[in-house]
Coordinates of C-alpha atoms in Angstrom, one line a residue:
X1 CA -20.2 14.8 3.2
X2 CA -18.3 16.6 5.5
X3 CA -18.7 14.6 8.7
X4 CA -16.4 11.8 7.5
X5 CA -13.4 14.4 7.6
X6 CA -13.0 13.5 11.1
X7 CA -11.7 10.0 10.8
X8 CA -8.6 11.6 9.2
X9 CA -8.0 13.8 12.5
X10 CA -8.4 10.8 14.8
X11 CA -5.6 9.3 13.2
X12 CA -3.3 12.0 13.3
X13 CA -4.3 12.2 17.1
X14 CA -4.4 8.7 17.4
X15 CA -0.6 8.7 15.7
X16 CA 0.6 11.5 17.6
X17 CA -1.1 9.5 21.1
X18 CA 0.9 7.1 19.9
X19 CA 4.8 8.8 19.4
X20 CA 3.7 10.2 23.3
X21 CA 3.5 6.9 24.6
X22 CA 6.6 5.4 23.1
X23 CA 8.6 9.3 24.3
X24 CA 6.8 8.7 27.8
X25 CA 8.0 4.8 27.9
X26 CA 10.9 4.4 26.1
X27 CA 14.1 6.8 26.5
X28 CA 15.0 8.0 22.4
X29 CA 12.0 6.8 21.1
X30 CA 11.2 10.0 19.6
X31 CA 14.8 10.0 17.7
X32 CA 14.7 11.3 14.2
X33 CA 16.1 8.0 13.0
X34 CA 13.8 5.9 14.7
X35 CA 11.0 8.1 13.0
X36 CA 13.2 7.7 9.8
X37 CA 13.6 3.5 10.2
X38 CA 9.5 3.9 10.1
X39 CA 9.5 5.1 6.7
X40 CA 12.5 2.9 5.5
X41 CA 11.0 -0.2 6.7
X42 CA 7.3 0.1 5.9
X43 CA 8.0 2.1 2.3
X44 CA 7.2 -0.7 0.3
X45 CA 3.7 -0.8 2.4
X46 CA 3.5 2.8 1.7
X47 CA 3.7 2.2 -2.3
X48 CA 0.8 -0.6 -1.8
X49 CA -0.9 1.8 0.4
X50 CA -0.7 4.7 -2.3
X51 CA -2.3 2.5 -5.2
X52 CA -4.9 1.0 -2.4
X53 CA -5.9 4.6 -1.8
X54 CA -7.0 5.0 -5.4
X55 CA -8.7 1.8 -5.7
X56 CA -10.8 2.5 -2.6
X57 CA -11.7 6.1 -3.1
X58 CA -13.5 4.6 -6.3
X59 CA -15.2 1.6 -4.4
X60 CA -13.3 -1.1 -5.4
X61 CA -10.7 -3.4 -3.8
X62 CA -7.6 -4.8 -4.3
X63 CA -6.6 -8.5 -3.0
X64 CA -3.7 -9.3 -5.5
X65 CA -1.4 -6.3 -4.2
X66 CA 0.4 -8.3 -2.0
X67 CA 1.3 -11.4 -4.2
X68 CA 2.0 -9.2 -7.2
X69 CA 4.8 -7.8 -5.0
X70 CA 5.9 -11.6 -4.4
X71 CA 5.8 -12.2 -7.9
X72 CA 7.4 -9.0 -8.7
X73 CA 10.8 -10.4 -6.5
X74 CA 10.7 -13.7 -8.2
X75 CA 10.7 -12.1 -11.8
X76 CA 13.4 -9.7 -10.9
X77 CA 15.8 -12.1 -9.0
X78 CA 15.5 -14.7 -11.9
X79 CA 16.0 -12.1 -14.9
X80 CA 19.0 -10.6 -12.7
X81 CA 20.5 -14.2 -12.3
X82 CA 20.1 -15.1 -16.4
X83 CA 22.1 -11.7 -16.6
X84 CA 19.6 -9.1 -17.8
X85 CA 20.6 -5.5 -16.7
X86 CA 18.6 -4.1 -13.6
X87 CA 17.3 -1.1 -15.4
X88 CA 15.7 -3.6 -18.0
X89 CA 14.1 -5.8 -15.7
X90 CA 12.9 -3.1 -13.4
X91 CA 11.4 -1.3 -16.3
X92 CA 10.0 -5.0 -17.2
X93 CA 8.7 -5.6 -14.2
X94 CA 6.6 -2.6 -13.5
X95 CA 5.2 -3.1 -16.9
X96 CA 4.0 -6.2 -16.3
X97 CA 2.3 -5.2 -13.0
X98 CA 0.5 -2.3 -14.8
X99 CA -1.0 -4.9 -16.9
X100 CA -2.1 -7.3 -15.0
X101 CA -3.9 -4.6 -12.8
X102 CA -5.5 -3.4 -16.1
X103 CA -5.9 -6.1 -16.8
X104 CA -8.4 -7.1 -13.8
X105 CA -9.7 -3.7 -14.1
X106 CA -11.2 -4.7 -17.4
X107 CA -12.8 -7.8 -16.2
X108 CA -13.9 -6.1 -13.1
X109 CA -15.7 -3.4 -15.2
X110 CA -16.9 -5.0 -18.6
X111 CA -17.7 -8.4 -17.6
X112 CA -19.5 -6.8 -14.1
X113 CA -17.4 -8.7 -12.0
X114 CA -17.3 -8.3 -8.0
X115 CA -14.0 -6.5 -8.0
X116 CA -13.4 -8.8 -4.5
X117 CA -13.3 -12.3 -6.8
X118 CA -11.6 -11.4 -9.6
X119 CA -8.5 -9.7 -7.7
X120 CA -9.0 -12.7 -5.0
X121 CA -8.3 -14.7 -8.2
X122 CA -5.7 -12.5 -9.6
X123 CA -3.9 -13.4 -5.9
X124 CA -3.9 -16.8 -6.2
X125 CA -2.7 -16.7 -10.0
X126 CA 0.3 -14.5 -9.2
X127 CA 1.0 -16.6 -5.9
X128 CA 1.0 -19.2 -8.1
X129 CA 3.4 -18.0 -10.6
X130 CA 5.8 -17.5 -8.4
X131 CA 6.4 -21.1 -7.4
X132 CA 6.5 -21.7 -11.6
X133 CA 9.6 -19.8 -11.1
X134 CA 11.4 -21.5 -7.7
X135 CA 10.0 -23.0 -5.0
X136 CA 13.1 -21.9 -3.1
X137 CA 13.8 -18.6 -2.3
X138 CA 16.7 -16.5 -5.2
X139 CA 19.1 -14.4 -3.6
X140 CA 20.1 -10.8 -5.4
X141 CA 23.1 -10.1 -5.5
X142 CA 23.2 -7.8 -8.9
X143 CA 25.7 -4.4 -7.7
X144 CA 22.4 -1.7 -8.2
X145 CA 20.4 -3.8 -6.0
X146 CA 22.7 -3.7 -3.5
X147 CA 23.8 -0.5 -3.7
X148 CA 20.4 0.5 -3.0
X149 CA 20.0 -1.9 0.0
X150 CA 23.4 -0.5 1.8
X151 CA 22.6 3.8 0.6
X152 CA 22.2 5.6 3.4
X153 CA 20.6 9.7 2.1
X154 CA 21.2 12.3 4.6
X155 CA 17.7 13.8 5.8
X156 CA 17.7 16.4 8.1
X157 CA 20.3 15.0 10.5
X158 CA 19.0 11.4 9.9
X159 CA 19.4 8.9 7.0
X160 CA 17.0 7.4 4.6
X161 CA 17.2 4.7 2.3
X162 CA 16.4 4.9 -1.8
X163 CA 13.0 3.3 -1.2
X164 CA 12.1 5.9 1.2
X165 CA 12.6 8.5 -0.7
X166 CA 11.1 7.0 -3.9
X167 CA 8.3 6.2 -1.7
X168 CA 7.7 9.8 -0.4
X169 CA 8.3 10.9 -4.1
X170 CA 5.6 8.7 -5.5
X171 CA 3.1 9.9 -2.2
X172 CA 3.8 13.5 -3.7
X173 CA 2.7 12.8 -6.7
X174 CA 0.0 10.6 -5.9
X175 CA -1.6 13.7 -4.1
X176 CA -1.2 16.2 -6.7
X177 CA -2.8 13.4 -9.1
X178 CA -5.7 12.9 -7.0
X179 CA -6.8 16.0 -6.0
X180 CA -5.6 18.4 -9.0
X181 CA -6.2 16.6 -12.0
X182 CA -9.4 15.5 -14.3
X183 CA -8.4 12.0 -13.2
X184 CA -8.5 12.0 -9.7
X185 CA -11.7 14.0 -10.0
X186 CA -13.0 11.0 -11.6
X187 CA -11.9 9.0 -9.1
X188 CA -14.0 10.5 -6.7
X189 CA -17.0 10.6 -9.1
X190 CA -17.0 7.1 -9.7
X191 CA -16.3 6.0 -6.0
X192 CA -19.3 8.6 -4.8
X193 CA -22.1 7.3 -7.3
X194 CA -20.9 5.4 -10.0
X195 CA -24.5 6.0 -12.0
X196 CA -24.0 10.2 -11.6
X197 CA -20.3 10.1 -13.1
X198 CA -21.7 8.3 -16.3
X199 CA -24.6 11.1 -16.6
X200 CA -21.8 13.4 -16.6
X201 CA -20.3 12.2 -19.1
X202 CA -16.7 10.6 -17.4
X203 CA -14.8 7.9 -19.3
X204 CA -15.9 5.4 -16.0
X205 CA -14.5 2.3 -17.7
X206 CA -11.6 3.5 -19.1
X207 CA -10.7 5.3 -15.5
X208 CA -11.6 2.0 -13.6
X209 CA -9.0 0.0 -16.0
X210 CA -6.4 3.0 -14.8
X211 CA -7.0 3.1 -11.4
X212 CA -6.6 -0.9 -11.1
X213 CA -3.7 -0.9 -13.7
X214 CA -2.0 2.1 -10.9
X215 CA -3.0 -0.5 -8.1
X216 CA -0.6 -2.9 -9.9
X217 CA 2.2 -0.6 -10.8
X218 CA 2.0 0.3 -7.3
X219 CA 2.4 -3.2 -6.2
X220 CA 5.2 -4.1 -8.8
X221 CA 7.3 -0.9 -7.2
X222 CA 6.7 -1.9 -4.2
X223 CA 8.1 -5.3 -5.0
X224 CA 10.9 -3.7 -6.7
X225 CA 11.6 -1.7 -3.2
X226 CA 11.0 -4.6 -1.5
X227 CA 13.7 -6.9 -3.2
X228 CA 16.1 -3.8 -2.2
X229 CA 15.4 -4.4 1.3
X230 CA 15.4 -8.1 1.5
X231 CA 17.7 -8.7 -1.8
X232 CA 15.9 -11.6 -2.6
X233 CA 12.7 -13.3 -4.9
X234 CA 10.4 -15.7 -2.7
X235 CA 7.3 -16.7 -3.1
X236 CA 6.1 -16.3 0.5
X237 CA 7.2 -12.5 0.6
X238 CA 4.5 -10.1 1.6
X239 CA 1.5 -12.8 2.5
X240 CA -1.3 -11.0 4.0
X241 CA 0.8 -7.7 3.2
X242 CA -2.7 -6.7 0.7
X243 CA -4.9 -6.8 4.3
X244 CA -2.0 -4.3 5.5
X245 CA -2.9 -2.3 3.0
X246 CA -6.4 -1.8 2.8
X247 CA -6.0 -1.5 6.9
X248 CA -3.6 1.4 6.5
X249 CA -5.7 3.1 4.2
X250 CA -9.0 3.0 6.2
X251 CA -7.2 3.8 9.1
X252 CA -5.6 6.7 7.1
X253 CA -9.1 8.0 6.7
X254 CA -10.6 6.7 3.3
X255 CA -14.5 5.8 3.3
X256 CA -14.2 1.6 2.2
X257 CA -17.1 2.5 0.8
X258 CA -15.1 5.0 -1.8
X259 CA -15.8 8.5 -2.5
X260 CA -14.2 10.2 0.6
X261 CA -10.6 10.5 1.5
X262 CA -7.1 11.6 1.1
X263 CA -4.2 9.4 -0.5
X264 CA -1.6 11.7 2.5
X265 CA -4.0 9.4 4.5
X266 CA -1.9 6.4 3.3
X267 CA 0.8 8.0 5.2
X268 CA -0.3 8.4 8.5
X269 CA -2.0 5.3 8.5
X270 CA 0.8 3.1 7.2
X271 CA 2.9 5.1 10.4
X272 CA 0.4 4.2 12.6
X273 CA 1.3 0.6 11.6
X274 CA 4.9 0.8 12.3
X275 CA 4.8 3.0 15.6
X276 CA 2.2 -0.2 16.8
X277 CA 5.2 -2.8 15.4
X278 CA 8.0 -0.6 17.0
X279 CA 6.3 0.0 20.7
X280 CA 5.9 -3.8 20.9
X281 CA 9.3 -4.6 19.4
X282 CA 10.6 -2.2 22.2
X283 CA 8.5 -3.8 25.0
X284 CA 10.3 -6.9 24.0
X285 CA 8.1 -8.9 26.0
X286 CA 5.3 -9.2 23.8
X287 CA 4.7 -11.4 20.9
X288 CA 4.7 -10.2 17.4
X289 CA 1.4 -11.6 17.0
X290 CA -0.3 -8.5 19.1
X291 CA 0.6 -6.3 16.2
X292 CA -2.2 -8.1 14.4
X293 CA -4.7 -8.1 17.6
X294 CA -4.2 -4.0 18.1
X295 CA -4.1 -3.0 14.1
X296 CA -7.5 -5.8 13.9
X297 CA -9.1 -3.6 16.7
X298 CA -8.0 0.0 15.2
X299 CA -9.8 -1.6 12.3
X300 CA -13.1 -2.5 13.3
X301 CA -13.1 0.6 15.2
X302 CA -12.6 2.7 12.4
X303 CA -14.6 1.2 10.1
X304 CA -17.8 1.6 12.6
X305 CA -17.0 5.4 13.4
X306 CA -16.8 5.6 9.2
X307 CA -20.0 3.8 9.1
X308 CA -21.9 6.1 11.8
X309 CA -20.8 8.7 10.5
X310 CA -22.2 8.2 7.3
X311 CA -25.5 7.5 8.4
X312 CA -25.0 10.9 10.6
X313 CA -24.1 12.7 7.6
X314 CA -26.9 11.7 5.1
X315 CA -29.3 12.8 8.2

């Protein structure tokens, strides 16, 4: 399937289209920093991203990404206000997340469940929770938190925050994972024909149950790095952030279908995102709400080129 590879270079032409534009328009657009303040603001996207990426390359979906990182906020900013230690109620917290995504992984795959309604349920059951905890929103104000709010790391001239980095980290790893290990193999297996990877003999529920329990560990860190960057629990954090998501990662290059794609995809496609926010936020004359119109478009677009491409491919 080699004729899919080119949805991947149109967004790193598309992308680099884009950083001309802004250069051509705006006067220090093409700063390191403001490059830099694309990866500290969107990093906790990035993390949702990178566990999207594995849930789509095996044909699945995940809806609950986004609350999960609301829920994620709420749990840590009420443990930190009883008084547990940070390090406990991170370490808590991403536990739980990689359990509940295993969690729907194992109703998705041994009760043959449309992996669209149960993690549409598991969103509305961790939106839920979160008002269990406070309908109000709880402001963190524990010393690691927000230490890790106010860091600034050095980075080739520039700055980046903690998240940042811990995001480009986990991308790093996420690569090697997919592409060089048994595991992301069977990633691939399962999202190119599901039927072939049982005649050859892969675990295929067992790796479904992982990749959904990574979604959720994905989305728990990324509502870890999120309550570093808004130093608060509420439950209206992140809504509609899991349609983010899945748009960076098709955009990134990953058939929605599964079975084609790269998770350094997730990268380029979650910049895309945050080059679209920044031009309009520079423009200053446009509403916010056009980020949603243009990222829409980019969408549909991408996911017809995928689809023609497919059907050009199998010719």
């Amino acid at each position: 399937m080699a004729a899919p590879s080119f949805t991947p270079l149109v967004t790193v032409v598309l992308l680099v289209v884009l950083f001309g534009a802004g250069a051509a328009a705006y006067p220090g657009f093409l700063s390191l920093q403001v490059v830099l303040n694309l990866l500290i603001d969107n990093a906790f996207l990035l993390v949702l991203a990178i566990g999207m990426s594995f849930v789509i390359l095996s044909g699945g979906i995940d809806l609950s990404v986004g609350s999960v990182l609301a829920l994620t906020t709420m749990i840590s900013a009420a443990l930190l206000r009883a008084g547990y230690a940070p390090v406990v109620v991170i370490v808590a917290v991403l536990a739980l997340g990689a359990l509940f995504g295993a969690a729907q992984g194992a109703l998705i795959h041994y009760f043959k469940l449309q992996a669209f309604i149960v993690t549409l349920a598991g969103m509305f059951l961790a939106r839920g929770l979160c008002y269990l905890i406070s309908i109000e929103s709880i402001t963190i104000d524990n010393p690691l938190f927000v230490a890790m709010s106010q860091t600034q790391l050095p980075f080739f001239g520039g700055f980046l925050s903690p998240g940042a980095m811990i995001a480009l980290v986990l991308l790093a790893i996420a690569i090697y994972v997919c592409h060089c290990t048994p595991f992301g193999r069977a990633v691939y297996a399962i999202g190119g024909n599901e039927q072939s990877a049982h005649m050859m003999g892969l675990a295929v529920g067992r790796t479904r149950v992982a990749i959904y329990a990574l979604s959720g560990f994905c989305a728990a860190l990324g509502g870890v790095l999120f309550a570093f960057y808004m130093l608060s629990g509420y439950g209206l954090h992140a809504q509609g952030t899991e349609l983010d998501a899945i748009a960076a990662v098709v955009i990134g290059g990953t058939l929605l279908a599964g079975g084609y794609g790269y998770v350094a995809g997730a990268l380029s496609g979650v910049l895309i995102l945050g080059v679209i926010q920044t031009l309009i936020a520079f423009d200053g004359t446009l509403s916010s709400w056009w980020t949603k119109i243009v990222i829409g478009g980019l969408l549909f677009v991408f996911c017809v080129v995928q689809r023609l491409l497919s059907f050009s491919a199998k010719k």
